[in-house]
Short mmCIF file of C-alpha atoms and ligand atoms in Angstrom, two decimals:
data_model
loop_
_atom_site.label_atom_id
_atom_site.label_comp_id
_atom_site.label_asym_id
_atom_site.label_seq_id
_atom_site.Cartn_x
_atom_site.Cartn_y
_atom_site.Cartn_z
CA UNK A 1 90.57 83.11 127.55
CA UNK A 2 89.15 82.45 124.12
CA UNK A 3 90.84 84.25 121.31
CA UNK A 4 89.21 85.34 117.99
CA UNK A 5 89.53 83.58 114.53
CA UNK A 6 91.72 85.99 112.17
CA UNK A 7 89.94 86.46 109.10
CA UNK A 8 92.78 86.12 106.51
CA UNK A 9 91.74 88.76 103.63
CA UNK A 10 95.11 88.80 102.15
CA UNK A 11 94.77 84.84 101.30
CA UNK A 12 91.32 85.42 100.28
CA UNK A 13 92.39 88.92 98.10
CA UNK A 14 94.99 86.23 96.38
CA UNK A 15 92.28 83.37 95.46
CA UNK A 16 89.85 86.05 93.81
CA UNK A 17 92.55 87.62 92.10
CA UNK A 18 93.33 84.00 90.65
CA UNK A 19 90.07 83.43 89.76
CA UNK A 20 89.46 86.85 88.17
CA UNK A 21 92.65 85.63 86.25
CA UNK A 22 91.40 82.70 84.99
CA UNK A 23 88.57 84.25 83.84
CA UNK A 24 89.85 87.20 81.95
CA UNK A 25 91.49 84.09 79.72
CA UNK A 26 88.44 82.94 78.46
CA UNK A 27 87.01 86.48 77.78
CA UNK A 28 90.42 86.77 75.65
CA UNK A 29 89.47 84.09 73.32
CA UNK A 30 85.90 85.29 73.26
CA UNK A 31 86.47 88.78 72.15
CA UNK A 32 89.68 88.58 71.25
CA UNK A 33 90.91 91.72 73.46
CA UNK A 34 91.85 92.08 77.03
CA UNK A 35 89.95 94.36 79.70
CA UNK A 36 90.98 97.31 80.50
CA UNK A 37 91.05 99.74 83.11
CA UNK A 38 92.00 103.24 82.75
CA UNK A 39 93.33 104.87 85.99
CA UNK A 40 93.25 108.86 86.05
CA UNK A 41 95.53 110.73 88.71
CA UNK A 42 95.70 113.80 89.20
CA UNK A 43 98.74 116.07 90.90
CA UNK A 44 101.78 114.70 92.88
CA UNK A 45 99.64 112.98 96.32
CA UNK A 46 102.66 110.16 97.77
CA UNK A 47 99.72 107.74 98.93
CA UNK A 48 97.77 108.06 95.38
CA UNK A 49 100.80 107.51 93.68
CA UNK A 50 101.60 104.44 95.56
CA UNK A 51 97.50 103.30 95.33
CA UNK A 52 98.19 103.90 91.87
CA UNK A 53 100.87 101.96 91.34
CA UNK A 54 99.36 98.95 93.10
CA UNK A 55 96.47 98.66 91.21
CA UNK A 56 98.41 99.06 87.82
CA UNK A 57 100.33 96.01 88.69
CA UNK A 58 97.59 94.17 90.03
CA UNK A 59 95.61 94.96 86.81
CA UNK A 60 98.73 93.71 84.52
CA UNK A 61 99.11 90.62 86.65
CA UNK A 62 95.45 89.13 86.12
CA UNK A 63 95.94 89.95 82.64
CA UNK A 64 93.68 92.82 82.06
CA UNK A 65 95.61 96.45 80.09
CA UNK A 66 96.23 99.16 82.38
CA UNK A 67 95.83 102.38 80.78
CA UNK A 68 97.31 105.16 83.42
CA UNK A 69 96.76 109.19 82.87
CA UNK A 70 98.30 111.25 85.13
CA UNK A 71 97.92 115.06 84.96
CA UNK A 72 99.48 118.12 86.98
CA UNK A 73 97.51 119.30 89.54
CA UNK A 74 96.98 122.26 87.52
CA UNK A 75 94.41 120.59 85.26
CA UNK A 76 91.18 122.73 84.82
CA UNK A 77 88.09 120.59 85.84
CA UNK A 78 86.53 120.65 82.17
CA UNK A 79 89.88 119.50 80.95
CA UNK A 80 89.45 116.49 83.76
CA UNK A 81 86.27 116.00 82.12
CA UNK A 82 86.77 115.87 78.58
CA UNK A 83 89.24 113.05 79.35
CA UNK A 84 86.72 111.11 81.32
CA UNK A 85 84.62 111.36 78.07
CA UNK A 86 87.13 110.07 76.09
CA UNK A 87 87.70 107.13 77.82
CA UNK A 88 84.16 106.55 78.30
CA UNK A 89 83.98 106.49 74.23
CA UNK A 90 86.75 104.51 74.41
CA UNK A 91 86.05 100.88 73.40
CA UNK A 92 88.91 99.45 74.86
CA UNK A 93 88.06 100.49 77.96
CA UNK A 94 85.72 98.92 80.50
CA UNK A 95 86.15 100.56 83.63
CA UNK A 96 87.60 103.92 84.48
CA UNK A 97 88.64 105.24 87.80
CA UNK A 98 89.76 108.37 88.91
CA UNK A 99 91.78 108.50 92.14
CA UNK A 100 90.97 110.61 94.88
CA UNK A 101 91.25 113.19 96.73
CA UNK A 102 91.21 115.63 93.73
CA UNK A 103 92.87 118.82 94.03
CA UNK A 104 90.27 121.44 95.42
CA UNK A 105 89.67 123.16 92.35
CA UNK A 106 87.87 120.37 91.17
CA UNK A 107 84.27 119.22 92.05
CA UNK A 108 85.03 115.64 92.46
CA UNK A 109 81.19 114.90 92.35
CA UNK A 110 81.16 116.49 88.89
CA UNK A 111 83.83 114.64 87.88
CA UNK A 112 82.02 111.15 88.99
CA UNK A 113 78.95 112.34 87.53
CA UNK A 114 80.57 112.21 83.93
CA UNK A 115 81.50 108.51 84.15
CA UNK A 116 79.88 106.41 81.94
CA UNK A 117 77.92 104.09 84.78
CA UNK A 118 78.52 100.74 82.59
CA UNK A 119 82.46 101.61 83.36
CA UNK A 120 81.99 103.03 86.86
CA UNK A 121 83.91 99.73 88.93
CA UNK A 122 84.43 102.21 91.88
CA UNK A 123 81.23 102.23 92.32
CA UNK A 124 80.61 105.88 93.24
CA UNK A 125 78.58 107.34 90.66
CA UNK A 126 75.04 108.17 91.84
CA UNK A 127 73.19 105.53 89.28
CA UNK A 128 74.98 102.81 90.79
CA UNK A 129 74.65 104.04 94.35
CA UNK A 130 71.20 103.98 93.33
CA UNK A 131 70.77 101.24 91.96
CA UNK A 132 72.12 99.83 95.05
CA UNK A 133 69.72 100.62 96.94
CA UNK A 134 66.77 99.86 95.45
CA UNK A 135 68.27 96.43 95.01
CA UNK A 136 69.25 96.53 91.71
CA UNK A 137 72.34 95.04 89.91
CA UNK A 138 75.13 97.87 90.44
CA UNK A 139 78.70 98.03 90.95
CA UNK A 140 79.45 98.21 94.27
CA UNK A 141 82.01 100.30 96.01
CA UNK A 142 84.71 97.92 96.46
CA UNK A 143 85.83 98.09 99.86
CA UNK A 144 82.50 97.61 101.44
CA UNK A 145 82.45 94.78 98.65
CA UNK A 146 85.34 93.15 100.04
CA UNK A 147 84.08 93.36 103.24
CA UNK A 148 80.95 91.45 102.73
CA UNK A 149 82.46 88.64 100.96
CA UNK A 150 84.80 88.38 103.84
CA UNK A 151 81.61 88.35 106.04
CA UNK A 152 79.94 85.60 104.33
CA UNK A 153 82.97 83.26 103.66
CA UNK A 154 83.22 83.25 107.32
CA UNK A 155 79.92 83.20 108.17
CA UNK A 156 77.69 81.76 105.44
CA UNK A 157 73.99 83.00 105.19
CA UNK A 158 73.78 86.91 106.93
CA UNK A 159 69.87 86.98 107.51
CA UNK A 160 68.65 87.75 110.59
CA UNK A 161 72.17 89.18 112.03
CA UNK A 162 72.15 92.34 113.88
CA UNK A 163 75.19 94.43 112.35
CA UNK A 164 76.20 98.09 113.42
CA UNK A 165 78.30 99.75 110.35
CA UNK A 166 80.44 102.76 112.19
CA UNK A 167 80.59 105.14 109.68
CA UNK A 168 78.36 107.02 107.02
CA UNK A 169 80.82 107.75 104.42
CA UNK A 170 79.22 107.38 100.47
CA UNK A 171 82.31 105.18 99.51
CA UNK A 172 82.14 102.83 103.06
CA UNK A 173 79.69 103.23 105.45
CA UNK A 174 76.70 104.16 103.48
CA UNK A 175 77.26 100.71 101.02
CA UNK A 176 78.07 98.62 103.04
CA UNK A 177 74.82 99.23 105.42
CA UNK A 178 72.74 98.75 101.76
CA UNK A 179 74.76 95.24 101.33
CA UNK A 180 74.01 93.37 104.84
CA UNK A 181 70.47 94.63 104.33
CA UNK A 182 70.17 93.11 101.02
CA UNK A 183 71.37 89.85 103.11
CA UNK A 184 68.92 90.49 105.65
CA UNK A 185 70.74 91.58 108.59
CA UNK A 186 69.38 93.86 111.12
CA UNK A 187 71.33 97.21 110.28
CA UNK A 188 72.70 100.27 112.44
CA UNK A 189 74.30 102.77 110.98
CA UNK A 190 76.63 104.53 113.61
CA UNK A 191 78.32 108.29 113.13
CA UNK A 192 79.86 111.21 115.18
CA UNK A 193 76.68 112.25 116.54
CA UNK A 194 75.95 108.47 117.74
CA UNK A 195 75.16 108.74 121.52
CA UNK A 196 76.41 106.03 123.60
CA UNK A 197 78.45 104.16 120.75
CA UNK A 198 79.66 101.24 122.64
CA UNK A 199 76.37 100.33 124.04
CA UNK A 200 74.92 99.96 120.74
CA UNK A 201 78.17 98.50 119.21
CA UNK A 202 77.41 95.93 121.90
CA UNK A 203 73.91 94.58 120.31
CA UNK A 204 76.14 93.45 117.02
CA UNK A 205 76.66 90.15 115.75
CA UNK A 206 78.46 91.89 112.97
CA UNK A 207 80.64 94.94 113.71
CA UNK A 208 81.94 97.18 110.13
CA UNK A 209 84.24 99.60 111.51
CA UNK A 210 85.00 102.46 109.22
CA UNK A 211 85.57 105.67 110.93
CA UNK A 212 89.27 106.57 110.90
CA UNK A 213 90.45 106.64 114.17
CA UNK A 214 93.05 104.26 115.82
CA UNK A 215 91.76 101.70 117.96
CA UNK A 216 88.68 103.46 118.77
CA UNK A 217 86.61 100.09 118.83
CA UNK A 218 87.86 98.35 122.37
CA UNK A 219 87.10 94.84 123.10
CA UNK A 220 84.73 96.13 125.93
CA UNK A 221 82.63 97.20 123.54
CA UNK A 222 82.20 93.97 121.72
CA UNK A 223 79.26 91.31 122.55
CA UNK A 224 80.95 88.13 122.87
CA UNK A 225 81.80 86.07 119.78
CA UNK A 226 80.82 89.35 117.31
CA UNK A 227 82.23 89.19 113.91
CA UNK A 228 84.73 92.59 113.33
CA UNK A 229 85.82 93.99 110.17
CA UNK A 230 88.18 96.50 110.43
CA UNK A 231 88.60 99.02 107.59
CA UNK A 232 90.51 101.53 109.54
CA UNK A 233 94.27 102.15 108.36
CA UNK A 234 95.64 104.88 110.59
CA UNK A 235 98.85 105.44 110.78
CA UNK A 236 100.83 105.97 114.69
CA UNK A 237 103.04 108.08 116.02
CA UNK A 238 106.68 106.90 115.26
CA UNK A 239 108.51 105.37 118.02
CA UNK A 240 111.79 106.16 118.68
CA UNK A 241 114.16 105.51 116.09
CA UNK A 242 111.72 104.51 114.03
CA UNK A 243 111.03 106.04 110.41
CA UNK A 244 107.45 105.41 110.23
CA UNK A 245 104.50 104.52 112.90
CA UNK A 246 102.73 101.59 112.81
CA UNK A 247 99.60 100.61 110.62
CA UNK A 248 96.56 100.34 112.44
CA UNK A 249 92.75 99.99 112.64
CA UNK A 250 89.80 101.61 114.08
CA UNK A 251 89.42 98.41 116.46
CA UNK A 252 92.00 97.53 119.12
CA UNK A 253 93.15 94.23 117.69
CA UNK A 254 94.72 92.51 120.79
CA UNK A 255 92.16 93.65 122.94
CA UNK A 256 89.44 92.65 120.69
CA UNK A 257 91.41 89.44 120.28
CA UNK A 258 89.88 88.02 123.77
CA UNK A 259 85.94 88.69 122.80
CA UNK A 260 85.33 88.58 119.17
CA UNK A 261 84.08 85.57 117.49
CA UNK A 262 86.28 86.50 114.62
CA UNK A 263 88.41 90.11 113.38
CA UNK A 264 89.86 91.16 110.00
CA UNK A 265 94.25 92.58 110.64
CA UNK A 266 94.83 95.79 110.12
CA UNK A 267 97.01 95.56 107.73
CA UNK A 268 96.27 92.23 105.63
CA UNK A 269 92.24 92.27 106.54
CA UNK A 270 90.10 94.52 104.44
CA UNK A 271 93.01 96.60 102.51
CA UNK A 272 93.93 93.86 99.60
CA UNK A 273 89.87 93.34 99.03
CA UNK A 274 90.47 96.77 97.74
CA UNK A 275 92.18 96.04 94.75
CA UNK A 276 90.90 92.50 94.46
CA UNK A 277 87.25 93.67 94.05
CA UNK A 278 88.24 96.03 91.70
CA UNK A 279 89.65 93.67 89.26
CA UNK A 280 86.31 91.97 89.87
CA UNK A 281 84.23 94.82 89.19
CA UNK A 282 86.68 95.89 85.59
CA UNK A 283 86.11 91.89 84.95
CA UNK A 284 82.68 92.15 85.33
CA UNK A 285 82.11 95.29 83.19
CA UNK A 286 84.27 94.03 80.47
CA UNK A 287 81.72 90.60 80.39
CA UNK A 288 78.74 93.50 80.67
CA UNK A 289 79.72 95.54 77.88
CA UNK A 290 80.45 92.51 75.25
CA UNK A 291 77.05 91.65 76.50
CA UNK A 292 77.48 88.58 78.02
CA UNK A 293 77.31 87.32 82.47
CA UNK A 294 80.65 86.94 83.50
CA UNK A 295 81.48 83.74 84.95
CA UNK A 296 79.98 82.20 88.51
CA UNK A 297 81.69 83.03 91.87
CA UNK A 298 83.66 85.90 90.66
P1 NDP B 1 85.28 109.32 106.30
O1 NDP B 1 86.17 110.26 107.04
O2 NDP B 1 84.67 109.75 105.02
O3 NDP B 1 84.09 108.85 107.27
C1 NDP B 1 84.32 108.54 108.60
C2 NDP B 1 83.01 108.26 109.29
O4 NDP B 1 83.31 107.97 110.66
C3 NDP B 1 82.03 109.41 109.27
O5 NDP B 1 80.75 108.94 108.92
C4 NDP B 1 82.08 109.96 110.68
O6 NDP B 1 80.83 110.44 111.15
C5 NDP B 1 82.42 108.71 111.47
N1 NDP B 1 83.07 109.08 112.74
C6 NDP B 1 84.08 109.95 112.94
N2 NDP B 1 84.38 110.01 114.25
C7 NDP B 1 83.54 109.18 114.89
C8 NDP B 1 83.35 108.82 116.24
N3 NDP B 1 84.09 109.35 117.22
N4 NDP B 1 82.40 107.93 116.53
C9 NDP B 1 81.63 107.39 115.57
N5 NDP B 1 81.77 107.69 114.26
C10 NDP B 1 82.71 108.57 113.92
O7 NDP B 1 86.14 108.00 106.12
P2 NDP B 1 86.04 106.78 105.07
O8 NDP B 1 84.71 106.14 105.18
O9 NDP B 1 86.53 107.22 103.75
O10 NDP B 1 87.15 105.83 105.69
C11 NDP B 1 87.06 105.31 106.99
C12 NDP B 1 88.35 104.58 107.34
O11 NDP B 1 88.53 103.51 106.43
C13 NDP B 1 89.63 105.42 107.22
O12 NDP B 1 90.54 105.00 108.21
C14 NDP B 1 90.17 105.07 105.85
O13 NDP B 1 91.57 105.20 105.79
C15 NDP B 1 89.78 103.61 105.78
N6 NDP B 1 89.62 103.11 104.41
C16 NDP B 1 90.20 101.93 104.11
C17 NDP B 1 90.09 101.38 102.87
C18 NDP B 1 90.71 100.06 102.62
O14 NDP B 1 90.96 99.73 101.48
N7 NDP B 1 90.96 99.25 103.65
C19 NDP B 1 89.36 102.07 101.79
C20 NDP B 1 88.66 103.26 102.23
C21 NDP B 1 88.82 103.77 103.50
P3 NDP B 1 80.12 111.77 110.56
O15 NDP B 1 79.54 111.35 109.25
O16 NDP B 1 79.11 112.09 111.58
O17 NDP B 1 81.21 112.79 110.42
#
């Protein structure tokens, strides 16, 4: 039985963090400051904390200022929003995100609203999902980022492919659909209300899964040789006497394993693209707003 090609997006996450890296040095000498990216959390949430965390270090190791603000869950929404408008006057400051879920007090779309777009590198504000897709220079959510440069460093050229994105969500499913039709594939966008799900996953050359449910995806419902990106992270059910479940995706890895052409882990697939693209994006607002391209192949 032939057995899929693991797409390693840890390795890759590691090169384009080196190469965001190397060019945040050259930006140095150009400007003579570093880019920054200011990270807002709000309240006490364990896995923002730790997403927090990660992408502080991450930002510090490419060589870029972190600025963090964290504020008790009690913070009024116009509060939230007066900082957001600080930092977007703030000239040290190229990208700004603010971590979510937000406490539900708070309109979160409200809050995204009042990000300057030139410093929006989660992509979410409504200019850049715009922009998007009418095929205009925007910054890009950066999962759905990470999962199309995984896509074409595997695959090359896109056009022509038919892909089914499971999933509708404005931060995953909804991008990435806009990005493989910008490279010409032949796009289905799947949901809840989806009937017959594996029949149509079937058609793909290129399966996104981004749903949210553990191993939902089995390798039944895969053509043969289909390219799989997994974005799921679900956690299982400990076993006993263990402290934590497993990690996995919305795809059945092992059994996918036999018919896919090629399939991102779960974890080590799509999950470091995360924090790699969003150096890239900070990197690429930084070069934006001293008005000049930032470098080729970030
Ligand atoms: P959402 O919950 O916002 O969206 C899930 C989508 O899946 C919805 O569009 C929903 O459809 C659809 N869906 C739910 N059940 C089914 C089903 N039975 N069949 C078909 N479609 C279904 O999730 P996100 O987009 O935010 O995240 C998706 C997954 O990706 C999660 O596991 C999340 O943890 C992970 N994730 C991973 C990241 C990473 O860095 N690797 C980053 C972001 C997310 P409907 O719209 O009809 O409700």
């Amino acid at each position: 039985m032939s057995s899929a090609a693991i797409i390693d997006g840890k390795a890759f996450a590691a090169n384009l963090r080196q190469r965001v890296a190397s060019a945040v040095e050259p930006f140095v000498t150009l400007t003579d400051r570093k880019p920054g990216l200011a990270v807002v959390l709000v309240g006490e949430d364990p896995a923002s904390q730790v997403y927090v965390g990660s992408k502080k270090r991450a930002t510090v190791e490419a060589g870029m200022n972190s600025f963090e603000h964290r504020l008790p869950t009690s913070v009024s929404q116009n509060e939230l929003i007066a900082l957001v408008e600080t930092l977007n006057a703030d000239a040290a400051v190229d990208g700004i995100l603010v971590q979510l879920p937000l406490p539900p007090h708070i309109d979160d779309k409200a809050v995204i609203a009042a990000i300057d777009p030139a410093k929006d590198v989660d992509g979410f504000h409504v200019v850049n999902a715009g922009r998007l897709a009418v095929g205009e220079d925007a910054f890009v959510p950066c999962t759905p980022l990470g999962c199309l440069m995984l896509l074409k460093d595997h695959l090359g050229d896109l056009s022509g492919k038919n892909a089914v994105v499971i999933g509708r969500s404005n931060i995953v499913g909804k991008p990435m659909a806009q990005l493989l039709l910008a490279e010409n594939c032949t796009v289905t966008i799947a949901h809840s209300r989806t009937q017959d799900l594996p029949e149509v996953v079937r058609r793909a050359d290129i399966v996104v899964a981004a749903v949210g449910r553990a191993e939902m995806v089995t390798g039944d419902w895969l053509k043969a040789g289909a390219v799989v990106i997994d974005v799921g992270i679900n956690r299982l059910e400990p076993e006993a006497g263990q402290g934590k479940g497993r990690l996995v995706g919305d795809v059945a890895f092992d059994d996918a394993l036999a018919r896919a052409g090629a399939i991102t882990p779960v974890p080590g697939g799509v999950g470091p693209m995360t924090i790699a693209c969003l150096l890239r994006n900070t990197l690429v607002a930084a070069y934006r707003r001293a008005g000049m391209s930032a470098p080729e192949g970030i």
